[in-house]
Tab-separated table of C-alpha atoms and ligand atoms in Angstrom:
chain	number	residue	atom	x	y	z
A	1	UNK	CA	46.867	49.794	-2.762
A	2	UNK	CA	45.137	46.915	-1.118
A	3	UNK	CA	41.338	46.327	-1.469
A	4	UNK	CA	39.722	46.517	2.182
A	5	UNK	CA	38.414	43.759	3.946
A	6	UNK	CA	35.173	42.793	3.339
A	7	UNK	CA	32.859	42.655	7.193
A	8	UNK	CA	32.048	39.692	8.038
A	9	UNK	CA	28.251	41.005	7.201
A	10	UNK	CA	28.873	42.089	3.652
A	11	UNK	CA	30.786	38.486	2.742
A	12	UNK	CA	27.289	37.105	4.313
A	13	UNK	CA	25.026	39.635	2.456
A	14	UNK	CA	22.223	37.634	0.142
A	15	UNK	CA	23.423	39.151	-2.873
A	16	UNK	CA	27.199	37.875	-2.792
A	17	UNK	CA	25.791	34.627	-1.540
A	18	UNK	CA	24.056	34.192	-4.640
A	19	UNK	CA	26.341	35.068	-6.302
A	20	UNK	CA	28.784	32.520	-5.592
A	21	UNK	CA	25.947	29.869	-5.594
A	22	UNK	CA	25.741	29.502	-1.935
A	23	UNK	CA	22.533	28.865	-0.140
A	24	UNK	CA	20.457	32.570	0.660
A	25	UNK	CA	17.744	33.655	3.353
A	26	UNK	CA	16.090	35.148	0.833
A	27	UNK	CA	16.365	35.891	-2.968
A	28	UNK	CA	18.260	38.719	-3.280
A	29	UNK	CA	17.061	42.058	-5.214
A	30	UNK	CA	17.996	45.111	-6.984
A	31	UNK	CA	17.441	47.000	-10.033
A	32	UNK	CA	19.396	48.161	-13.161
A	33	UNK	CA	18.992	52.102	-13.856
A	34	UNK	CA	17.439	52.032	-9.654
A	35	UNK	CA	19.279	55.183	-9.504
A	36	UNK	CA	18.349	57.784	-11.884
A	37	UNK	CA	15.235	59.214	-13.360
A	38	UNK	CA	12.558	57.410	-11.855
A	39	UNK	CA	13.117	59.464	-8.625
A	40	UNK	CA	11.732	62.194	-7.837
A	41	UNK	CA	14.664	62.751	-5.166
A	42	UNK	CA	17.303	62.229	-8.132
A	43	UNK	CA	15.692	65.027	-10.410
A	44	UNK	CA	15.780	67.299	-7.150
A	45	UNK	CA	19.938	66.643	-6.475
A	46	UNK	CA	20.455	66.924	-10.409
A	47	UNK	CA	18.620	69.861	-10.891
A	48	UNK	CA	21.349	72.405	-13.017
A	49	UNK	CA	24.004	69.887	-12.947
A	50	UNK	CA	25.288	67.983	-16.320
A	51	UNK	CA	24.775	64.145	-16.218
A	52	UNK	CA	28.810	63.633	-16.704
A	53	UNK	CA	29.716	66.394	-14.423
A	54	UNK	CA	27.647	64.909	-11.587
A	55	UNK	CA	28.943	61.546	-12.170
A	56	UNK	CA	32.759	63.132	-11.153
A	57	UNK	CA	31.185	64.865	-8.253
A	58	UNK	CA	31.516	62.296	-4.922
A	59	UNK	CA	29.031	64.060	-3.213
A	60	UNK	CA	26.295	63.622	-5.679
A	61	UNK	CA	27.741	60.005	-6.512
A	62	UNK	CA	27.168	58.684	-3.434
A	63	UNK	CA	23.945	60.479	-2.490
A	64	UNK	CA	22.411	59.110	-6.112
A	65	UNK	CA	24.140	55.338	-5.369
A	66	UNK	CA	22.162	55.917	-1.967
A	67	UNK	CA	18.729	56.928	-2.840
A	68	UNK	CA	17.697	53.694	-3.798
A	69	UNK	CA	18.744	51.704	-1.148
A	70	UNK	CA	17.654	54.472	1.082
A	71	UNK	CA	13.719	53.815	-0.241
A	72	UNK	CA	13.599	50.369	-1.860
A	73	UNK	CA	15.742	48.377	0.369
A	74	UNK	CA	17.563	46.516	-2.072
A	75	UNK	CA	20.245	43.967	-1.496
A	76	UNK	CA	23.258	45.823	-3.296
A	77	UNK	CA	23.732	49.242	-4.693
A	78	UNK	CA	25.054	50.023	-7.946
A	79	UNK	CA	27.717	52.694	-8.119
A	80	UNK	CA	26.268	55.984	-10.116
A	81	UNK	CA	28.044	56.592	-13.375
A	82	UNK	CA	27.792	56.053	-16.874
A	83	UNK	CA	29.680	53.570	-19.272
A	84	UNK	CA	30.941	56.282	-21.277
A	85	UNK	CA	32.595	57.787	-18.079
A	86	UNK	CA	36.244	56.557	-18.369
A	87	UNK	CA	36.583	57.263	-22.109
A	88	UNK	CA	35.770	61.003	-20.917
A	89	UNK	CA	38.345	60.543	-18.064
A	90	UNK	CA	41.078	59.840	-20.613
A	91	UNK	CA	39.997	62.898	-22.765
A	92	UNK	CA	37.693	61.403	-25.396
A	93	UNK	CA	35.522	64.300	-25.875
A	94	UNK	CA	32.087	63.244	-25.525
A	95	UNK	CA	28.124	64.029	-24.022
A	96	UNK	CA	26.049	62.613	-22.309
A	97	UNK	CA	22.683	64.160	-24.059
A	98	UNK	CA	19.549	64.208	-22.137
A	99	UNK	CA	16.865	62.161	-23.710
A	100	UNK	CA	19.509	60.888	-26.227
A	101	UNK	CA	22.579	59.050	-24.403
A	102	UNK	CA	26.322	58.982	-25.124
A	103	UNK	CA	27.111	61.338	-28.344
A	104	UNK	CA	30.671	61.320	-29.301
A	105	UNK	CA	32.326	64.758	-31.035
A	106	UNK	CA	34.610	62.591	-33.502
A	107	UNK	CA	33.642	59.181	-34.184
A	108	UNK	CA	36.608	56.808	-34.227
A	109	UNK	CA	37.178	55.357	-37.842
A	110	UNK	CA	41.065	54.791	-38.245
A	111	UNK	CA	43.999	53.254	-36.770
A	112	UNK	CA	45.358	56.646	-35.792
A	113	UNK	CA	41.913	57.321	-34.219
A	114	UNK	CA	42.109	54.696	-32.166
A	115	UNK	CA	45.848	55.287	-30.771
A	116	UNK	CA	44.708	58.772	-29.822
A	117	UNK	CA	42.762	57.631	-27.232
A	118	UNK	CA	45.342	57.046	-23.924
A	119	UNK	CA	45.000	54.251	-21.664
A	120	UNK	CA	43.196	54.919	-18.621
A	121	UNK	CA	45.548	55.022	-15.155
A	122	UNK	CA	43.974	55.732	-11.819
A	123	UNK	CA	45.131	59.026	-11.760
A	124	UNK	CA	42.352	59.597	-14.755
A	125	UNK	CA	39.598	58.949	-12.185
A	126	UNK	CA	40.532	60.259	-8.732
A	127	UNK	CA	37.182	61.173	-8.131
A	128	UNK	CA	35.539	57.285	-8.923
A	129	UNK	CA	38.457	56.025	-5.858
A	130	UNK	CA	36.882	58.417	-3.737
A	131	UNK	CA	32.944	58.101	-4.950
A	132	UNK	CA	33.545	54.479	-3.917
A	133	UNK	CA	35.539	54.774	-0.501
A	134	UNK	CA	33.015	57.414	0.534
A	135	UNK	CA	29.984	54.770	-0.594
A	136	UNK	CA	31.887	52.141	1.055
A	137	UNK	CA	31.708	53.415	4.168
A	138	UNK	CA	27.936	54.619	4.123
A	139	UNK	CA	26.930	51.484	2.528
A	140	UNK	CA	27.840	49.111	5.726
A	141	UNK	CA	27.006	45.871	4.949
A	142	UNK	CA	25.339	46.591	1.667
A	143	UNK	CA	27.578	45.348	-1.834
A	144	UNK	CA	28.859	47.896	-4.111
A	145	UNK	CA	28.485	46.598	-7.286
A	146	UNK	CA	31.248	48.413	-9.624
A	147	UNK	CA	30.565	48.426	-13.534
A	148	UNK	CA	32.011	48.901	-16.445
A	149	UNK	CA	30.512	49.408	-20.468
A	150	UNK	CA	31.874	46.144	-22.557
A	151	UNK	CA	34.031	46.274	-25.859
A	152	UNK	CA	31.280	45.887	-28.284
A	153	UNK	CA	28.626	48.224	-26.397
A	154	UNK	CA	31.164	51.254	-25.852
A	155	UNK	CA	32.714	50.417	-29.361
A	156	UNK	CA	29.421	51.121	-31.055
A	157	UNK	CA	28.958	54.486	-29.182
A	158	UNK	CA	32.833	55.326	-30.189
A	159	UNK	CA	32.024	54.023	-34.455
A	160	UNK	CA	28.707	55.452	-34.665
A	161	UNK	CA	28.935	58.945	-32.690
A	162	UNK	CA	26.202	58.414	-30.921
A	163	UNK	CA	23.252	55.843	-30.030
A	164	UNK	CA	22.218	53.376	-32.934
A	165	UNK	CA	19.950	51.047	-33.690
A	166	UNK	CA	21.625	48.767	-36.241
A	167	UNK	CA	25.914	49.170	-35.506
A	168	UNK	CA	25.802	49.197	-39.129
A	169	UNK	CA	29.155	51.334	-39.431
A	170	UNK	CA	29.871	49.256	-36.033
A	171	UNK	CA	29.903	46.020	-37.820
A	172	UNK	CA	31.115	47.201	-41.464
A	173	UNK	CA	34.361	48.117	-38.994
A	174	UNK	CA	34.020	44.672	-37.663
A	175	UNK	CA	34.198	42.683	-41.189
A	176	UNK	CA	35.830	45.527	-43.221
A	177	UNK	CA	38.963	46.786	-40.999
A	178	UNK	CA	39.847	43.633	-38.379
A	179	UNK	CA	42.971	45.341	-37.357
A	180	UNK	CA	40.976	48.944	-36.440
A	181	UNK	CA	38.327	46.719	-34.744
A	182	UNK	CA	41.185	44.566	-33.066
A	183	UNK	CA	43.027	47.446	-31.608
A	184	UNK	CA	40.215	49.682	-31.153
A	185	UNK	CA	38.307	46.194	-28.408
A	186	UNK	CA	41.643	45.726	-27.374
A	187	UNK	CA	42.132	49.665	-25.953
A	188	UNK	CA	38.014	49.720	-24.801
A	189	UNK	CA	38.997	46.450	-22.770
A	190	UNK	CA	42.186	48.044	-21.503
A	191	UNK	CA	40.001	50.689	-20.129
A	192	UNK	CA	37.432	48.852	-19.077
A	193	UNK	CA	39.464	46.269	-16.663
A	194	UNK	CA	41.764	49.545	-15.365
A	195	UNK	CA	37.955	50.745	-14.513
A	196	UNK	CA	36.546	47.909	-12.699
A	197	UNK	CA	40.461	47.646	-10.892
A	198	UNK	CA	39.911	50.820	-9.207
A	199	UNK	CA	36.454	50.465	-8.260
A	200	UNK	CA	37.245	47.369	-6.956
A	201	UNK	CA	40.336	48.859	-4.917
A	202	UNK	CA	38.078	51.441	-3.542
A	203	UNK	CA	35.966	49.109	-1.625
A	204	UNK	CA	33.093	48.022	-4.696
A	205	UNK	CA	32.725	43.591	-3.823
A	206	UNK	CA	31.171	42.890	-7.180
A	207	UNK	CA	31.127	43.944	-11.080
A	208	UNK	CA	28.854	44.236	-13.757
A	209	UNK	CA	29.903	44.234	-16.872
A	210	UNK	CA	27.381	45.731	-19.463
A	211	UNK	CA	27.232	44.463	-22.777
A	212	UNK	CA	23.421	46.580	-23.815
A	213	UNK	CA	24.097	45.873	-27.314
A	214	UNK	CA	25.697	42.663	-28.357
A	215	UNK	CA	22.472	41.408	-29.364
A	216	UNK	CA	22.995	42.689	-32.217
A	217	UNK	CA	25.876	40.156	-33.349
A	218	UNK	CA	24.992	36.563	-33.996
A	219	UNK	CA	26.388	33.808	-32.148
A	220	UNK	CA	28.886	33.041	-34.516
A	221	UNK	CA	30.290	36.573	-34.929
A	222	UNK	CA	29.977	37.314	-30.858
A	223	UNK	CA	32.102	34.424	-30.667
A	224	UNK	CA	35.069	35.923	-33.197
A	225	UNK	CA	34.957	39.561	-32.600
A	226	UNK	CA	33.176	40.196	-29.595
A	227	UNK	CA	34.171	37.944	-26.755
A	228	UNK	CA	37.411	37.594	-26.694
A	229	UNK	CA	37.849	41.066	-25.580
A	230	UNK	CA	34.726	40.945	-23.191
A	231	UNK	CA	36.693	37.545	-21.515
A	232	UNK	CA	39.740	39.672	-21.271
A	233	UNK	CA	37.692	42.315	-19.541
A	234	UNK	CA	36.035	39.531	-17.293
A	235	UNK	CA	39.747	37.783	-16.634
A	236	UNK	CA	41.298	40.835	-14.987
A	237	UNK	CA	38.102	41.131	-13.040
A	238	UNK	CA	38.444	37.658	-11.867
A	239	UNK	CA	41.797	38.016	-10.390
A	240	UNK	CA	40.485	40.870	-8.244
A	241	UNK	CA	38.496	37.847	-6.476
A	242	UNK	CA	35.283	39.491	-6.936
A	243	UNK	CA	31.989	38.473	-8.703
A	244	UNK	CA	31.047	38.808	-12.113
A	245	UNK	CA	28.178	39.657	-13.784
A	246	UNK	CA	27.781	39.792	-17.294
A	247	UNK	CA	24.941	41.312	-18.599
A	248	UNK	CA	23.160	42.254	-22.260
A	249	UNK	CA	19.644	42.828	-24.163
A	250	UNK	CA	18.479	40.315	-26.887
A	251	UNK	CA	21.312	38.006	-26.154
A	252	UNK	CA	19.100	35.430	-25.706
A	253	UNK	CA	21.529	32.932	-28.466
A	254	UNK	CA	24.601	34.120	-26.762
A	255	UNK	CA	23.828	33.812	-23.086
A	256	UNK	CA	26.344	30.049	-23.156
A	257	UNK	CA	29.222	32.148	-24.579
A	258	UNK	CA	28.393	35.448	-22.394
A	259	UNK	CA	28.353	32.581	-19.654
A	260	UNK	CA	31.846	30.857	-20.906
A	261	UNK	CA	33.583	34.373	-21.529
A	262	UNK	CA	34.255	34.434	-17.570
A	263	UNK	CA	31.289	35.076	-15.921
A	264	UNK	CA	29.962	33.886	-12.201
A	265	UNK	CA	26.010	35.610	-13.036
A	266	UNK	CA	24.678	35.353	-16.282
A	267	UNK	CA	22.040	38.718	-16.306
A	268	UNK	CA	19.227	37.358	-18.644
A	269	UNK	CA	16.235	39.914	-20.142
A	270	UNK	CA	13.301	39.056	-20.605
A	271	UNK	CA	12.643	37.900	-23.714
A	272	UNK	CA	14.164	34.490	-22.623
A	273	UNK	CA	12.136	32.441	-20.287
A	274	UNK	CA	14.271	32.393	-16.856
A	275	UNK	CA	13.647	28.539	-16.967
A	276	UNK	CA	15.912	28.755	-20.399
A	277	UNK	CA	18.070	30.994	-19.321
A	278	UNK	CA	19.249	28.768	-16.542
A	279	UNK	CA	19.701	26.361	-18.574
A	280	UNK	CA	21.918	28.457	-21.099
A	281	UNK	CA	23.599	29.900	-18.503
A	282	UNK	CA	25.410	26.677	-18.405
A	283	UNK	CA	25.071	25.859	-14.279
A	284	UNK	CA	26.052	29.642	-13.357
A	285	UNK	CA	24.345	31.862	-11.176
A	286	UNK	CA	21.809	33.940	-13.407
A	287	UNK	CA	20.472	37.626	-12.393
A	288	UNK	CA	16.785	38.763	-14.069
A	289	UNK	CA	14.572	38.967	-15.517
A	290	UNK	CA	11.166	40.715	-15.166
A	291	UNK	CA	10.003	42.318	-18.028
A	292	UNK	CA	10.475	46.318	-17.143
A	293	UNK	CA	7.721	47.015	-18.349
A	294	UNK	CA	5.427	44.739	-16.400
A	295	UNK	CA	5.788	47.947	-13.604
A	296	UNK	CA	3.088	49.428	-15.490
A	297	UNK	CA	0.630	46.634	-14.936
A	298	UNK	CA	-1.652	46.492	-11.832
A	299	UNK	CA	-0.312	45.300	-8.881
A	300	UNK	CA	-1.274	41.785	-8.626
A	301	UNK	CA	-0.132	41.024	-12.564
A	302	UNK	CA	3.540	42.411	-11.931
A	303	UNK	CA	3.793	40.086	-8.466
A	304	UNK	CA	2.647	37.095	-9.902
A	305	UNK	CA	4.734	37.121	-13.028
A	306	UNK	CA	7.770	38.086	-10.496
A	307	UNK	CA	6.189	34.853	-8.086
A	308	UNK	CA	7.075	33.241	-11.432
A	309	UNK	CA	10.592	34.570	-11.861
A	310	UNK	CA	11.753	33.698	-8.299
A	311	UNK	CA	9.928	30.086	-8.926
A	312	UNK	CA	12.312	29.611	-11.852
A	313	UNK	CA	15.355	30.749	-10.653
A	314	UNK	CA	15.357	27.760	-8.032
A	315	UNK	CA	16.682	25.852	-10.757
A	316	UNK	CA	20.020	28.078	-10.618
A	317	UNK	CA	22.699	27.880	-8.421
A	318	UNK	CA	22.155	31.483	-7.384
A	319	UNK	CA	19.413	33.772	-8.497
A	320	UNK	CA	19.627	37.516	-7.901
A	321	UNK	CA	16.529	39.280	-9.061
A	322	UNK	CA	16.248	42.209	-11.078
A	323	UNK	CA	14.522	43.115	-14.011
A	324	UNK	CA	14.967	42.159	-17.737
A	325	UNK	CA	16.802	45.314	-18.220
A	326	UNK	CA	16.906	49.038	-16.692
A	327	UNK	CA	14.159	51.174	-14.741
A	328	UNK	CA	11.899	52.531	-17.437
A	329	UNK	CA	11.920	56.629	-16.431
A	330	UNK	CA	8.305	56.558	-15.970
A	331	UNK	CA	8.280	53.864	-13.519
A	332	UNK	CA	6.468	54.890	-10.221
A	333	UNK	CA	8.685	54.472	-7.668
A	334	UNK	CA	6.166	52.341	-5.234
A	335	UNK	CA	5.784	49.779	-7.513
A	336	UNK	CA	9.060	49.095	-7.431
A	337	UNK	CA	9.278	49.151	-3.548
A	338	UNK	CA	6.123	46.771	-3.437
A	339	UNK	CA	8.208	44.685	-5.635
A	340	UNK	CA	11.053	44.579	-3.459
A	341	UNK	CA	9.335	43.687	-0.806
A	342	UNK	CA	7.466	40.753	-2.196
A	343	UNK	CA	10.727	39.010	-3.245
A	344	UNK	CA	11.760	39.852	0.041
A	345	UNK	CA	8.807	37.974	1.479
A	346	UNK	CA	8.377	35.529	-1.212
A	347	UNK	CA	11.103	33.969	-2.013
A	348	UNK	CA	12.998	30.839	-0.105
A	349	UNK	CA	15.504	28.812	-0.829
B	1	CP3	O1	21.908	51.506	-12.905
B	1	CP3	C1	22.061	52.577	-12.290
B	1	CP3	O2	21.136	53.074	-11.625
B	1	CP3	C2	23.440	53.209	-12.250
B	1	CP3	C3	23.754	54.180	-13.209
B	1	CP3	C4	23.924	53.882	-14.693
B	1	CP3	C5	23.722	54.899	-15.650
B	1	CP3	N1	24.121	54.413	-16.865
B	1	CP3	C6	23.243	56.258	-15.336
B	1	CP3	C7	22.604	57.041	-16.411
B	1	CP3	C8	24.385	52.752	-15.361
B	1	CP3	C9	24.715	51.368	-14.823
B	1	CP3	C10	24.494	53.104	-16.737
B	1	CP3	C11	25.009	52.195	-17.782
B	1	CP3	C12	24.749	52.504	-19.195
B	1	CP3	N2	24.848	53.715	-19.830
B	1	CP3	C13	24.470	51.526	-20.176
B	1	CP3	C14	24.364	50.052	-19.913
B	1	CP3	C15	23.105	49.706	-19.229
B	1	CP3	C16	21.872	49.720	-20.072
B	1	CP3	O3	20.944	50.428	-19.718
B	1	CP3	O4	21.843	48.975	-21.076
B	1	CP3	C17	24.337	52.180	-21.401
B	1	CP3	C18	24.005	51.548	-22.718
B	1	CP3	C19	24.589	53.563	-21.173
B	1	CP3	C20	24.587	54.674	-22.167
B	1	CP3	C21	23.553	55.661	-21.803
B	1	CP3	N3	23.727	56.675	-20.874
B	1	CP3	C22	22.210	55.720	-22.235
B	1	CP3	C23	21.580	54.800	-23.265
B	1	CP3	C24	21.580	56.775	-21.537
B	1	CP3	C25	20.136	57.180	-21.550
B	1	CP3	C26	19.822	58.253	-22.533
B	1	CP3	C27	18.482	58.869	-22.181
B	1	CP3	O5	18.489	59.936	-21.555
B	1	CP3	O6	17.445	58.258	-22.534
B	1	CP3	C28	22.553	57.353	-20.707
B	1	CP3	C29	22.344	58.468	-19.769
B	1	CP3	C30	22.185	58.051	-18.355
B	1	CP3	N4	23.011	57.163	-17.714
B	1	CP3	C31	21.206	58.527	-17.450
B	1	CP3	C32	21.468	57.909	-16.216
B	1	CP3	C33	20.748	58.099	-14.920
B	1	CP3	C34	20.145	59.561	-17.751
B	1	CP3	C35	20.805	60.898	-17.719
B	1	CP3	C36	20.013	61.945	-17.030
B	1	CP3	O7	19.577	61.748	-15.883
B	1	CP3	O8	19.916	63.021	-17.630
C-alpha cells in the first residue's frame, strides 16, 4: 500500500511548515485532548456509546477528529483514539473507565505475560485504515496528525493495571527484571511503530508520539531504559517521511534526549519556560506550551501569557502552538476559539 500524495495545499499548510522549520504565515495552532470532553457536541455523539467502542467506529472517529476543526479552526486535526487502542486491537483485554483512564484486567508481570500479547498487523485495526482515509478526505488541506502511546507511558498502564501516580511497580520492573522490561518496551514499540505505519498509510502527514509519563524517570534512567525503545518507535516513523513530534509532562530534564531520540518537534509543558525549552530542544522545532489551565483566567490574562508564548517561540526553528498539555474537561469551549484566533492574528514570522 502506498501512502497518498500529499496536495500541494496540505505540504504548504502552516503546521507542516513548522514543522520542518520552514518559514510560516502565521504560527500555527491546535490543541491536545481538542477533541473530547470539553464539547458539548462530543458528549451529544457519545451519548450510550463506550469510549473504546467509539474509537473503532469510523463514523464517530471522524465526526469527533472533525468537531474541533469544525469550531476552533485549528491548523491540524488530531485523529480520535486512545493510546491504549492497539493493545485492545491485539486482544489485551482492557477499559477505558470514565473518569479513571486505561484499566487493564491482568497486569503484565512475567516473561510469559509479555509473549502473550501478539504483535499488532494491520489486519488488527481495519477500522483505524478506514477512520483515517475517510478523515483524509474530509479534512482537505488540513494535517492529520496520527499518534501513538510511547514504551514507558503504555508500559506503566500494562505493570500497574491501571493509572498511577508513582510507576512504582513500573520502575521496580525496570531495575528488578531488565529482561521483562526489555522485551515487554521492545513488543509496546513493535506496536506502536506498526500503529503510526498504518495511520500514516491511510493518509495521516504527521505523528505524535505521547510519552504523558516519562517524567517520572530521571535523566539518567530515561536515557538507559526508556529511550532507546521510544527512538526505535521514532526511527520507523522517520522512514515513513513524515514529522515527528515527541511529546511528555514534567520532562522538563529530558527534553535534549526526547529531542535526540528522533524527533523533528520537541512538545514542551509548561512548567519549562518556552525560552528554555528552545534551547533544550537542541535547534528543533518545539510545539507548546500554555499552561492549560490559564483557560480559566479572564480573557486578557490567558492572551497575553499566549502573546508571550508565540514571542518565545521565534527563537525556534518552527513553533506550533498548543498548550502545555491536554484540554482540561471543564474548559469552555470559546476561550479556546478566542485563543485560536489571537495566534491566528498575532503571531508573524
Ligand atoms: O487529543 C485528542 O483530542 C485526541 C484523542 C486522545 C484521547 N486520548 C481521547 C480520550 C488522545 C491523543 C489520547 C491520548 C492519551 N490517552 C494519553 C496521552 C496524552 C495525555 O493526555 O497525556 C494518555 C495518557 C491516555 C490515557 C487516557 N485515556 C487517560 C488518562 C484518559 C482520561 C481518563 C479520564 O476520563 O479522566 C483516557 C480516556 C480518554 N481518552 C478520553 C478521551 C476523549 C475521555 C473518555 C471519555 O470521553 O469518556
Amino acid at each position: 500500500m502506498t501512502r497518498p500524495l500529499p496536495s500541494d495545499q496540505l505540504a504548504d499548510s502552516a503546521f507542516l511548515k513548522a514543522a520542518r522549520g520552514e518559514p510560516v504565515p502565521h504560527t500555527p495552532v491546535w490543541f491536545m485532548r481538542q477533541a473530547g470532553r470539553s464539547l458539548p457536541e462530543y458528549r451529544k455523539v457519545r451519548e450510550g456509546v463506550a469510549m473504546l467502542e467509539s474509537c473503532m467506529r469510523p463514523d464517530l472517529v471522524t465526526e469527533i477528529t472533525l468537531q474541533p476543526v469544525r469550531r476552533y479552526g485549528v491548523d491540524a486535526a488530531i485523529f480520535f483514539s486512545d493510546i491504549v487502542l492497539p493493545l485492545k486491537a491485539v486482544g489485551v483485554d482492557l477499559d477505558i473507565k470514565p473518569g479513571i483512564g486505561p484499566v487493564v484486567a491482568k497486569p503484565v508481570e512475567t516473561l510469559a505475560d509479555v509473549e502473550a500479547i501478539p504483535d499488532l498487523t494491520p489486519d488488527h485495526v481495519p477500522f483505524i485504515t478506514e477512520s483515517v482515509r475517510q478523515l483524509v478526505s474530509e479534512l482537505g488541506g488540513i494535517p492529520l496528525i496520527g499518534f501513538a502511546g510511547a514504551p514507558f507511558t503504555v508500559a506503566s498502564y500494562l505493570v500497574e493495571g491501571g493509572p498511577s501516580k508513582e510507576h512504582a511497580r513500573t520502575k521496580a520492573m525496570m531495575y528488578g527484571a531488565p529482561d521483562v522490561w526489555d522485551a515487554l518496551m521492545r513488543k509496546i514499540a513493535g506496536i506502536a511503530a506498526a500503529y503510526l505505519r498504518v495511520q500514516v498509510e491511510a493518509g495521516a502527514s504527521a505523528v505524535q508520539l505521547f510519552d504523558s509519563w516519562a517524567g517520572a524517570t530521571s535523566p539518567r534512567d530515561y536515557r538507559e531504559h526508556v529511550m532507546p525503545y521510544s527512538a526505535s518507535v521514532l526511527t520507523a516513523a522517520g522512514e515513513l517521511g513524515v514529522p515527528r513530534i515527541h511529546f511528555g509532562v514534567g520532562t522538563g530534564e529530558l527534553l535534549g534526549l526526547m529531542g535526540e531520540a528522533g524527533a523533528d518537534v520537541v512538545g514542551v509543558d509548561w512548567r519549562v519556560p518556552l525560552e528554555e525549552g528552545v534551547r533544550r530542544a537542541g535547534g528543533r522545532a518545539v510545539q507548546g506550551n500554555l499552561d492549560p489551565s490559564l483557560v480559566f483566567a479572564p480573557t486578557e490574562v490567558m492572551l497575553g501569557r499566549a502573546a508571550e508564548v508565540l514571542e518565545a517561540g521565534k527563537a525556534a526553528p518552527g513553533h506550533i502552538f498548543n498548550l502545555g498539555h491536554g484540554v482540561l474537561p471543564s474548559t469552555d469551549p470559546d476561550q479556546l476559539a478566542r485563543l485560536t484566533d489571537f495566534v491566528h492574528e498575532h503571531s508573524t514570522r
